[in-house]
Short mmCIF file of C-alpha atoms in Angstrom, two decimals:
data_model
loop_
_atom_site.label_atom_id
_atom_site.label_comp_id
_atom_site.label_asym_id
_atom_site.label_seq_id
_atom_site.Cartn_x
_atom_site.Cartn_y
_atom_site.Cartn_z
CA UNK A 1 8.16 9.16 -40.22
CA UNK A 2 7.19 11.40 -42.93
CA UNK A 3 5.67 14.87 -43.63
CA UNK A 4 2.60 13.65 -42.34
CA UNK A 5 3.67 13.30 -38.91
CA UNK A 6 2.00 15.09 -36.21
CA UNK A 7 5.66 16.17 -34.47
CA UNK A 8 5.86 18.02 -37.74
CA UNK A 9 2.80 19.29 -39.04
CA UNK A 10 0.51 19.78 -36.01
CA UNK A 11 -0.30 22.99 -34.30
CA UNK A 12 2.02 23.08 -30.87
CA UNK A 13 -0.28 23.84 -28.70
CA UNK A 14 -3.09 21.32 -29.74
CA UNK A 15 -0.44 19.21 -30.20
CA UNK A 16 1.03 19.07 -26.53
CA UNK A 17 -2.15 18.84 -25.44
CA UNK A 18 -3.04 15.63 -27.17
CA UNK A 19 0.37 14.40 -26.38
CA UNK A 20 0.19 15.05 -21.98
CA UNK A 21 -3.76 14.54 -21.70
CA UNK A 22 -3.06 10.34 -21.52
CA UNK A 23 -0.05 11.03 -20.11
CA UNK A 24 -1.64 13.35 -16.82
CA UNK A 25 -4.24 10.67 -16.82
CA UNK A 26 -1.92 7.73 -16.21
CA UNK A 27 0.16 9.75 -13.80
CA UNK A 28 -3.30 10.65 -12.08
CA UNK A 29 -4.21 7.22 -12.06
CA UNK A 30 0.00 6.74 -11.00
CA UNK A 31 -0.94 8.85 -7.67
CA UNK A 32 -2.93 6.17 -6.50
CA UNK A 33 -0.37 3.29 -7.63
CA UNK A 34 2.21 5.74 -5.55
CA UNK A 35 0.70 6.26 -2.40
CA UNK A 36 -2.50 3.77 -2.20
CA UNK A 37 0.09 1.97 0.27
CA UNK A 38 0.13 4.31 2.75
CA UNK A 39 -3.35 5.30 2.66
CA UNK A 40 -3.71 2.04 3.68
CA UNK A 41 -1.78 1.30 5.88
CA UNK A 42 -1.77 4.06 7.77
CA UNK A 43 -5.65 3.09 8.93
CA UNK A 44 -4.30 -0.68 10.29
CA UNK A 45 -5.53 -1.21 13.70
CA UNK A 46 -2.82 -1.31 16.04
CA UNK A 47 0.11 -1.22 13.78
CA UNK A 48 -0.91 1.72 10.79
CA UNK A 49 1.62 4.63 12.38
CA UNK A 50 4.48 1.81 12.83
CA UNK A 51 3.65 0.53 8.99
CA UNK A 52 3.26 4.14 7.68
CA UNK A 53 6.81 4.88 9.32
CA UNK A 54 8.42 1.37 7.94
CA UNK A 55 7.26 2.86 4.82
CA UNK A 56 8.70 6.46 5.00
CA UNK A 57 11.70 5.23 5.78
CA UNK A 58 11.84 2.55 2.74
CA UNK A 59 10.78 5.12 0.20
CA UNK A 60 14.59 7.10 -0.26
CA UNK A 61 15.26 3.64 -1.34
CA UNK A 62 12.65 2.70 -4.03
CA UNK A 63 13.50 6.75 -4.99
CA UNK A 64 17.00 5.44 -5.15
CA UNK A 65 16.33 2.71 -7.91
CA UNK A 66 14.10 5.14 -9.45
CA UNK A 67 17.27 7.46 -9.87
CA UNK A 68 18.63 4.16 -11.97
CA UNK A 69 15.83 3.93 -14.08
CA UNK A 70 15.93 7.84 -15.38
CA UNK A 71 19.76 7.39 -15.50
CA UNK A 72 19.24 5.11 -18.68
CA UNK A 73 15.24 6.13 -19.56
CA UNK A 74 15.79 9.43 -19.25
CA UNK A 75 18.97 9.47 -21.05
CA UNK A 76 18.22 6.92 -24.00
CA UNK A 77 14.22 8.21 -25.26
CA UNK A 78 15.25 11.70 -25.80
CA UNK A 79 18.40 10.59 -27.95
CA UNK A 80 16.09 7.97 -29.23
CA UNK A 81 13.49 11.05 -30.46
CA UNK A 82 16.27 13.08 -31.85
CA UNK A 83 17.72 10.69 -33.70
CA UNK A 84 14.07 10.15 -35.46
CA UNK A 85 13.92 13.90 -35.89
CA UNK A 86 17.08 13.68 -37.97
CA UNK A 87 15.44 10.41 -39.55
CA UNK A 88 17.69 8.44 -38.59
CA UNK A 89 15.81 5.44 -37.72
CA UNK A 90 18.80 2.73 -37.22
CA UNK A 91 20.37 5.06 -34.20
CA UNK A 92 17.22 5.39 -32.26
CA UNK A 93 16.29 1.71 -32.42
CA UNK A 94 19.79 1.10 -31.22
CA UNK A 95 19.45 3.55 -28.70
CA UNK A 96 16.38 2.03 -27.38
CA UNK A 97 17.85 -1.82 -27.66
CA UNK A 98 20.77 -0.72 -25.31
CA UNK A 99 18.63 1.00 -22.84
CA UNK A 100 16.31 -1.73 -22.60
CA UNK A 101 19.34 -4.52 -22.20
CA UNK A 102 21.39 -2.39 -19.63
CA UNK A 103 18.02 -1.64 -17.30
CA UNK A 104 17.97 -5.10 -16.85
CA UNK A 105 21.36 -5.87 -16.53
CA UNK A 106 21.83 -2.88 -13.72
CA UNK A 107 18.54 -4.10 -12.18
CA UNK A 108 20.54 -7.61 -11.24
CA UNK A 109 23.08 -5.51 -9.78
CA UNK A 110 21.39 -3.20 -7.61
CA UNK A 111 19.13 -6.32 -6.04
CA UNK A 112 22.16 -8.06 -5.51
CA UNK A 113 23.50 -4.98 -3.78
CA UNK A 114 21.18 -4.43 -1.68
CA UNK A 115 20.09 -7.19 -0.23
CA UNK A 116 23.58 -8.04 0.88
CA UNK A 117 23.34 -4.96 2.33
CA UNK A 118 20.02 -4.22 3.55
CA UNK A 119 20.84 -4.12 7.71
CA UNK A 120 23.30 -0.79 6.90
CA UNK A 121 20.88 0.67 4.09
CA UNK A 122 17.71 0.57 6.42
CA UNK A 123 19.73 1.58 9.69
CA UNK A 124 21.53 4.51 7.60
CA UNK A 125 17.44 5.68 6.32
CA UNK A 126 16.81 5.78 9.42
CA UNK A 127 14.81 2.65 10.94
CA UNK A 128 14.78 1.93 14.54
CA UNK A 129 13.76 -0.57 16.80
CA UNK A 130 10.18 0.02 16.64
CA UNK A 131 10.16 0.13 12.85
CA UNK A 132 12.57 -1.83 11.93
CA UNK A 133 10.88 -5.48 11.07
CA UNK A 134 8.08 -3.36 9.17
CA UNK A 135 10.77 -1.61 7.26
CA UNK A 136 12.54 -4.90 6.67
CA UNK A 137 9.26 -6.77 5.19
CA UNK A 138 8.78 -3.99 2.82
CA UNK A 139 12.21 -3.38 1.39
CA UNK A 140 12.97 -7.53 1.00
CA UNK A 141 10.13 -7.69 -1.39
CA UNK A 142 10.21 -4.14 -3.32
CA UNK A 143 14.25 -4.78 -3.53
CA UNK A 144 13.45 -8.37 -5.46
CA UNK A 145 10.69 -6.48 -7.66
CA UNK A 146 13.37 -3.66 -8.62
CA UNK A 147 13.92 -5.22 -11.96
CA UNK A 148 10.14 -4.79 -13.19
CA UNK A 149 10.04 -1.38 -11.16
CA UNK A 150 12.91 -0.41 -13.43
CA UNK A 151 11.35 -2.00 -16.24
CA UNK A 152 8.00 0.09 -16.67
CA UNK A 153 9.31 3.23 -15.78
CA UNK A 154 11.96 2.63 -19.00
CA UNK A 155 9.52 1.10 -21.06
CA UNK A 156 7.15 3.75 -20.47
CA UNK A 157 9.38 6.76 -21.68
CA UNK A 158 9.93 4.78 -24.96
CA UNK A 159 6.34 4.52 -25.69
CA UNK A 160 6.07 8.28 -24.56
CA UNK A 161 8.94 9.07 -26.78
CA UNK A 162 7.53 7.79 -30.03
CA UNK A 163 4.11 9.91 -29.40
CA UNK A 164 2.17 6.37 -28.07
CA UNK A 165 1.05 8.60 -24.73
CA UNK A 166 -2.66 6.32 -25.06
CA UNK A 167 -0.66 3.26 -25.28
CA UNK A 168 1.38 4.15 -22.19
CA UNK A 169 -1.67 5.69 -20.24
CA UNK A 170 -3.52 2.18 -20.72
CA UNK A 171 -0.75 0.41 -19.28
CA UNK A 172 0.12 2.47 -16.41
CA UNK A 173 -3.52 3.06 -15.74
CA UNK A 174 -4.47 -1.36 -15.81
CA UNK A 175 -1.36 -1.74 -13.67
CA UNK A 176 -2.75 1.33 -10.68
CA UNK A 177 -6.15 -0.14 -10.81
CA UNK A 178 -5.25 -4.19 -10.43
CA UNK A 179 -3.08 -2.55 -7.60
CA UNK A 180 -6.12 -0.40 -5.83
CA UNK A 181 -8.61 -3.27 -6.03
CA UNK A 182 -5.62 -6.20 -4.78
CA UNK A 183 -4.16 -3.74 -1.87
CA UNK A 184 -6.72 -4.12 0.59
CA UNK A 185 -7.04 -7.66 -0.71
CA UNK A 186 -3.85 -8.70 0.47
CA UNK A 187 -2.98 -6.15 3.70
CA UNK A 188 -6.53 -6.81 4.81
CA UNK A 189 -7.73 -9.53 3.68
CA UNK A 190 -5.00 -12.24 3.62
CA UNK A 191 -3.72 -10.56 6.56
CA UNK A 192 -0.37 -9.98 5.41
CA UNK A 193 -0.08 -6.17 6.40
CA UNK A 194 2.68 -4.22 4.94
CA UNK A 195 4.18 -7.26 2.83
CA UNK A 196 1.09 -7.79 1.21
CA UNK A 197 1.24 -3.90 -0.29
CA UNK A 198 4.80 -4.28 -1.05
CA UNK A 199 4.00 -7.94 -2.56
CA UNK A 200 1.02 -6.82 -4.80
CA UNK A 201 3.00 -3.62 -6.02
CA UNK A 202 5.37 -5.84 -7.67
CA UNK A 203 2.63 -7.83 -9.01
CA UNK A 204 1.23 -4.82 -10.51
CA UNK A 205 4.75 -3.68 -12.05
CA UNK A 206 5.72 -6.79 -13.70
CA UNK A 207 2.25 -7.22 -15.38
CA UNK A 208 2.26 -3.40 -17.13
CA UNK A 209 6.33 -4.21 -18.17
CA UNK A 210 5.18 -6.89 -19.72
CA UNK A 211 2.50 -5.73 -21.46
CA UNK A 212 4.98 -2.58 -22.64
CA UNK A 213 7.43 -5.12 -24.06
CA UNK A 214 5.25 -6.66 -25.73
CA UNK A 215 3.79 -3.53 -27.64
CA UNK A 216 7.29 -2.44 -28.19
CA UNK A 217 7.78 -6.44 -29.92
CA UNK A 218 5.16 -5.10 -31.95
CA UNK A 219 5.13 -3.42 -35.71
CA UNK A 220 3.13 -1.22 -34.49
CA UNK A 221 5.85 0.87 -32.11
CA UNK A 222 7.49 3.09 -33.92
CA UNK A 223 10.63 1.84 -32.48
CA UNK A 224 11.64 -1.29 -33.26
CA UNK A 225 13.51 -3.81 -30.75
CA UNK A 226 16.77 -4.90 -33.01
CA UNK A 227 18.91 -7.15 -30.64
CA UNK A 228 22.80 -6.32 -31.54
CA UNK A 229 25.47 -6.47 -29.67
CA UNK A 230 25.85 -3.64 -26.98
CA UNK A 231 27.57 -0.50 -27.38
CA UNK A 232 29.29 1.27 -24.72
CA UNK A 233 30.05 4.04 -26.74
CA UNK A 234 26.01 4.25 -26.79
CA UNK A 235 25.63 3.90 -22.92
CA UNK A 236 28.01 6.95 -22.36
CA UNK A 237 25.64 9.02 -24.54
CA UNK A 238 22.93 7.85 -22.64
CA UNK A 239 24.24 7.97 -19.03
CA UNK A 240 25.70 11.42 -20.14
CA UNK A 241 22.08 13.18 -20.98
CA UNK A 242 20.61 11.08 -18.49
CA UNK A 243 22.99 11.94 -15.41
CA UNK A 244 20.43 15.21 -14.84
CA UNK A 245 17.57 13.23 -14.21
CA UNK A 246 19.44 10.49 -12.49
CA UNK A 247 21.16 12.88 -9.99
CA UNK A 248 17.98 14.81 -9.33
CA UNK A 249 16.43 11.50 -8.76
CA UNK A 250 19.37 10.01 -6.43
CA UNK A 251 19.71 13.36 -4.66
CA UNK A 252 15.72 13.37 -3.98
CA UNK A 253 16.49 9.83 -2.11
CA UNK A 254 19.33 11.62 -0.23
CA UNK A 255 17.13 14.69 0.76
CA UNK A 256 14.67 12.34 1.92
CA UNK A 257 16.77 10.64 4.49
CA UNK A 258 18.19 13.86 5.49
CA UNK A 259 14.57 15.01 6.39
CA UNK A 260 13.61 12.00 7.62
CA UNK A 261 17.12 12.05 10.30
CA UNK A 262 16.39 15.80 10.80
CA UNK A 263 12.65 15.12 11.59
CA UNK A 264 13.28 12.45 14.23
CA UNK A 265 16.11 14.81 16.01
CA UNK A 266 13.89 17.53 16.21
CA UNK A 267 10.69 16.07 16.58
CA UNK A 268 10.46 11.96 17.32
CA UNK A 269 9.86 8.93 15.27
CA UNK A 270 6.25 9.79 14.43
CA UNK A 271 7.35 13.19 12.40
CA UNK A 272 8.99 10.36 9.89
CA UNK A 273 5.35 9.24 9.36
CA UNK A 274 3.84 12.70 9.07
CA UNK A 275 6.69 13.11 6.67
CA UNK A 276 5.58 9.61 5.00
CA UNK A 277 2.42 11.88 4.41
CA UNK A 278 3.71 15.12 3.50
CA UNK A 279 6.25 13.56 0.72
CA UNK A 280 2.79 11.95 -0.54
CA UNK A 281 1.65 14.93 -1.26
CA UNK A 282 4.75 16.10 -2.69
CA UNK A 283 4.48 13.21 -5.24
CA UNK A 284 0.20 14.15 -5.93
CA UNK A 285 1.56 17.48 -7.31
CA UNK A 286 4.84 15.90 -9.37
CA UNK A 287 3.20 13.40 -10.93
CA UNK A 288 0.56 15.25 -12.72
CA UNK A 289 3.20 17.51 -14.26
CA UNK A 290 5.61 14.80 -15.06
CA UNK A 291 2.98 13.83 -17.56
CA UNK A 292 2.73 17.04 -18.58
CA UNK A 293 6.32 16.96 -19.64
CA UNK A 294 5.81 13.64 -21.03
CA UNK A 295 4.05 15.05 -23.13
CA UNK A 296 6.28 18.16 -23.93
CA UNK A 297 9.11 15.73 -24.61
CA UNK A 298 8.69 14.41 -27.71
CA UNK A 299 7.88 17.53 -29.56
CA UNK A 300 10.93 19.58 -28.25
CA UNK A 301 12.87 17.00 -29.01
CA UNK A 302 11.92 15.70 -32.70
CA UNK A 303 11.51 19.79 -33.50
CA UNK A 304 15.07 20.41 -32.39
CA UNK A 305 16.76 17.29 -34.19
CA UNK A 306 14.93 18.59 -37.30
CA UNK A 307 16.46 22.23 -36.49
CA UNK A 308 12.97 23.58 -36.78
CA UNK A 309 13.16 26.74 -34.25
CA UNK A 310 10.14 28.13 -34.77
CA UNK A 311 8.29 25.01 -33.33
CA UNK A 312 10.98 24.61 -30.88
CA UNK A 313 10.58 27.90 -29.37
CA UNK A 314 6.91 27.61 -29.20
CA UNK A 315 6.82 23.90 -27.92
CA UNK A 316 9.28 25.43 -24.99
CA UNK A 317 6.34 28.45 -24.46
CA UNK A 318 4.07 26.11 -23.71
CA UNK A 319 6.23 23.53 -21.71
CA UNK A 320 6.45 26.23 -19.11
CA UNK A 321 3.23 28.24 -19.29
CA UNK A 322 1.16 24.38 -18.63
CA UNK A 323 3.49 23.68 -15.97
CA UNK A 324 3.70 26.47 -14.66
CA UNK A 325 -0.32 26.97 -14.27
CA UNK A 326 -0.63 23.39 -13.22
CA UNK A 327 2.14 23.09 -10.27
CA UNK A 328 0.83 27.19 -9.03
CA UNK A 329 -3.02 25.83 -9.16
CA UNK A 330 -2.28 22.40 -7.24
CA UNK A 331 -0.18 23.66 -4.43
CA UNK A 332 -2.80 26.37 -4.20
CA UNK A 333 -5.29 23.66 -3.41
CA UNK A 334 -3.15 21.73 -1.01
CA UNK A 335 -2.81 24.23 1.07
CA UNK A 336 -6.46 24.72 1.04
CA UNK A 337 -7.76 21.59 1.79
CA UNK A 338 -4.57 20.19 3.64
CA UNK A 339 -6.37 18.69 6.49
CA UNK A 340 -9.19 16.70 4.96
CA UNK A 341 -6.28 15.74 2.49
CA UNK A 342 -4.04 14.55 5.67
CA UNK A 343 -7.02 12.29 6.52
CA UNK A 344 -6.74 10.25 4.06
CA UNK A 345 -3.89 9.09 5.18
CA UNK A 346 -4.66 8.07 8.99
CA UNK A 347 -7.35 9.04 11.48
CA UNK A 348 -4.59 9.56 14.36
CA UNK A 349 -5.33 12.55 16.12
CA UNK A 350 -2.11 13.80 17.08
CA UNK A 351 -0.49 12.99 13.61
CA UNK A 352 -3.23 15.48 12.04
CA UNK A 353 -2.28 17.86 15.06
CA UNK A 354 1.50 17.98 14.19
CA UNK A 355 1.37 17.37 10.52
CA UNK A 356 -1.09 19.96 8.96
CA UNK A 357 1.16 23.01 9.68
CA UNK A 358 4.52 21.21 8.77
CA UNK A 359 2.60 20.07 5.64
CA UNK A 360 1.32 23.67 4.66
CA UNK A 361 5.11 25.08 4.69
CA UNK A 362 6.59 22.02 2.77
CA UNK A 363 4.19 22.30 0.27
CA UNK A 364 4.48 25.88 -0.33
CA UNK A 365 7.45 25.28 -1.91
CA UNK A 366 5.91 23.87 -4.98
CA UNK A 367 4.05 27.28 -6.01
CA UNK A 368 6.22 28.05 -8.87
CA UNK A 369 8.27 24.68 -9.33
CA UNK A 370 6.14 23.75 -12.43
CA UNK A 371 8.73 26.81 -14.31
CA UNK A 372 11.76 24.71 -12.62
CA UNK A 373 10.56 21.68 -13.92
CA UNK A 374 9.81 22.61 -16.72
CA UNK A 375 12.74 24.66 -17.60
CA UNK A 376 15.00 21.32 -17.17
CA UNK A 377 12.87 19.45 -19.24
CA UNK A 378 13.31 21.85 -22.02
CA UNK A 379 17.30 21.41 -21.34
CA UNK A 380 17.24 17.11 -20.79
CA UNK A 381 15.06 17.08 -24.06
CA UNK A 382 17.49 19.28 -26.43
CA UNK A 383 20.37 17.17 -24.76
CA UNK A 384 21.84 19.93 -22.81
CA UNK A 385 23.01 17.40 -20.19
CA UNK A 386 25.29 20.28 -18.45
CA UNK A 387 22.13 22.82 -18.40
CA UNK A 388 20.43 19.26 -17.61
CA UNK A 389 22.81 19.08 -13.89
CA UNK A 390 23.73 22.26 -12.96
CA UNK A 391 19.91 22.69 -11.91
CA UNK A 392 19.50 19.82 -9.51
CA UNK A 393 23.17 19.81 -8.10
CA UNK A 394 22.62 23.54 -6.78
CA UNK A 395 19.20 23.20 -5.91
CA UNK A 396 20.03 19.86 -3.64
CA UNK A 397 23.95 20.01 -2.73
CA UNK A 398 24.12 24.13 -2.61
CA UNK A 399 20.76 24.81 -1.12
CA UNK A 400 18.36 22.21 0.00
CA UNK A 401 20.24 19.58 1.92
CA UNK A 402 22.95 22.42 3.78
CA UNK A 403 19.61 24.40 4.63
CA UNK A 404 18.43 21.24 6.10
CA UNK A 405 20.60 21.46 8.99
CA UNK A 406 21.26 25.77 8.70
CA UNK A 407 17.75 26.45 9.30
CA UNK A 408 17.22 24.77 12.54
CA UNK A 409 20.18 24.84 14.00
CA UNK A 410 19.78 29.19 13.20
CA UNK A 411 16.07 29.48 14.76
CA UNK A 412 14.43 28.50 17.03
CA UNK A 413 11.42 26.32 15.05
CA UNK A 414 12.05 23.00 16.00
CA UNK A 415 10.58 20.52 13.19
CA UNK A 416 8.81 24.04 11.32
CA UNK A 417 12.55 24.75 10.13
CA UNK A 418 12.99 21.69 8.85
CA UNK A 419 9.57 21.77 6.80
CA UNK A 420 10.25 25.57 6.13
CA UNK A 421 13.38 24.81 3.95
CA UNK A 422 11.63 23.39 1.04
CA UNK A 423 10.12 26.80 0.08
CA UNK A 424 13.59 28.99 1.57
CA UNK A 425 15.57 26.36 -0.90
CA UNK A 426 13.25 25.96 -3.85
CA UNK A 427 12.30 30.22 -4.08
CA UNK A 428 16.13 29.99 -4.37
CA UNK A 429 16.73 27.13 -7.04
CA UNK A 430 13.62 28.72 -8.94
CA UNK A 431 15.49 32.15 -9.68
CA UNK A 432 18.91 29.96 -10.33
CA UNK A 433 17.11 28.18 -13.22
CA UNK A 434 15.52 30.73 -14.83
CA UNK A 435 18.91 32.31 -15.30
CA UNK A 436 20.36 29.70 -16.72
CA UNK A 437 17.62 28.72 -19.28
CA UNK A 438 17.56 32.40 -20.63
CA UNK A 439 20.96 31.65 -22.10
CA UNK A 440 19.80 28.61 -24.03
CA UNK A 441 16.81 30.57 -25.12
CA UNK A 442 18.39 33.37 -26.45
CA UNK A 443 20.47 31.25 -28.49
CA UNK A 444 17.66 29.59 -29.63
CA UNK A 445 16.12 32.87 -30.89
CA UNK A 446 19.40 34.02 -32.50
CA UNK A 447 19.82 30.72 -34.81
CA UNK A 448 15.60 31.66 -35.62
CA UNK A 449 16.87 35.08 -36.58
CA UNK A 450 19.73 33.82 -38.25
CA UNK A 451 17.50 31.58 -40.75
CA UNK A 452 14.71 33.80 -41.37
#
């Protein structure tokens, strides 16, 4: 990578830009991949609020592989980009080579895991009687996909990594739109319900990893696939940065079953489907400005392996100012349109009666999260890892999941407590970060000073 390089040479700004615009379009087109199930499902005749609930109550689960796959994605493409910021070409395709072997290696694990103990895992998420053999159906099959679920979210932030955001957008995007045109295909169609969208999921995720693989087989990734023998002096690098992400990601699945218990004691079972819903919509706002980070990644990354603070700093500016503007502008709409939205996902009348309001003060909570987000993607892409945790452990284990059962228990709101800590928690979490990124930034600054 030489001095012609884009991470190097390009205006920020225009860079960025160019980097996250395939990257927000594939996790546009990734909304639909995300929650095209439960759109559908939730309009079955006779069984869409007891599919829609198997669902909710199966998606801490698929959120807890997920956790797996930033563990080792998240960790291994940022050392992988600062390692080619420092030109050293050898580490990162080593770093990517051990990812790549240990996601599948971990992927074996986990299936084996839980499917030996799936009766506990759904019981403990919170599926009943009436649920239960819908839940069951959807976690057997997503549970033996888990290895290409793992797969293209890893593969993914290597192409994103190495600046091939197009690449990665045409994958993600062919994989979302063989899934919308299948999904009604199979529940519908072939009359096979709520396996039929777990079964054509996994379809869809082993076709785009192995169309990934094979681009990263190619010469024309940046990052070359070098099979050596593993290093687990390599893995504790990368489980180290990547711990953040993977934490955030594994604590998200345990807030989600804390909800989901919290819901059903103070409300009933069908406040775990309007909270199938409402966690949709909490996805339509993250996804967009994941890919806006995605796209942020690389060039805070390369910029501070090459100890250039001048781009640095400005590459962090506009991290948070597009996040920030994106996450306050989406939420704003949300709560505008929040019950044609909720329609979308089921024409039950008394699910749009008790959902819209419970939505509205969820949601809220996401106003200013894009400067959260963003400020731990600034800390995850420097490698920071402690920065990287101290963020999600306060925001989940201080405030979020104790507030879960403080609020309620405190007032008198029923089910509106439980929706109303997700702003209370996040306001919270929002202030916490800030704090702790202006100490990273003004050291930044100082080592600018220092070498002007």
């Amino acid at each position: 990578m030489g001095s012609n390089n884009p991470l190097e040479t390009m205006p920020v700004g225009k860079l960025m830009v160019r980097l996250a615009v395939p990257s927000v379009c594939a996790q546009l087109i990734s909304i639909l991949y995300s929650v095209i199930d439960r759109v559908y499902l939730g309009h079955i005749a006779g069984a869409g609020l007891e599919s829609l609930s198997g669902v909710g109550v199966v998606v801490p689960v698929i959120t807890g592989i997920n956790a797996f796959s930033n563990l080792l994605g998240m960790g291994g493409a940022p050392l992988a980009a600062i390692a080619l910021g420092k030109k050293d070409q050898k580490l990162a395709n080593k770093m990517m080579w051990n990812t790549l072997c240990f996601t599948v290696i971990l992927a074996g694990i986990l299936t084996l895991i839980m499917m030996l103990f799936k009766n506990f895992i759904l019981r403990t998420v919170g599926a009943d009687e009436s649920i239960y053999q819908y839940a069951s159906s959807y976690f057997n099959i997503c549970c033996l996909g888990s290895i290409f679920s793992m797969g293209t979210l890893v593969i993914n932030m290597f192409l994103t990594t190495q600046g091939k955001n197009k690449i990665s957008m045409m994958i993600v995007c062919s994989g979302a739109i063989f899934n919308i045109i299948f999904d009604p295909i199979f529940i519908f169609g072939l009359r096979m319900g709520i396996k039929g969208a777990a079964l054509i999921t996994v379809i869809s995720q082993m076709g785009t990893s192995v169309v990934g693989m094979i681009f990263l087989l190619s010469k024309n990734s940046v990052l070359q696939v070098v099979p050596e023998r593993l290093s687990f002096k390599l893995l504790g690098q990368i489980c180290k940065l990547g711990f953040a992400q993977f934490f955030a990601t594994s604590t998200e699945s345990l807030v989600n079953i804390v909800f989901n218990r919290q819901f059903l004691r103070y409300g009933s079972a069908e406040y775990i489907a309007v909270f199938s819903v409402i966690f949709s919509f909490s996805q339509i706002l993250l996804l967009p400005l994941n890919g806006i980070m995605q796209g942020a990644q690389p060039v805070i990354s390369y910029n501070f392996g090459a100890k250039n603070r001048a781009r640095l700093i400005t590459a962090m500016k506009y991290c948070i100012l597009f996040g920030s503007v994106y996450e306050f502008t989406g939420t704003v709409l949300v709560e505008i349109f929040a019950r044609p939205l909720f329609r979308f996902f089921t024409d039950d009348a008394h699910l749009l009666e008790i959902g819209i309001l419970p939505l509205r003060i969820y949601i809220l909570g996401r106003l200013f999260g894009g400067v959260q987000w963003s400020m731990q993607t600034i800390h995850r892409a420097t490698g920071e890892a402690f920065r990287a945790i101290i963020i999600p452990v306060f925001r989940k284990m201080v405030l979020i999941i104790p507030l879960c059962y403080i609020l309620p228990a405190v007032t008198n709101l029923g089910v509106l407590a439980v929706a109303l800590v997700e702003p209370v928690g996040d306001s919270l979490a929002q202030i916490f970060t800030v704090c702790v990124f202006m100490t990273f930034y003004k050291k930044q600054k100082r080592l600018l000073q220092n070498t002007d």
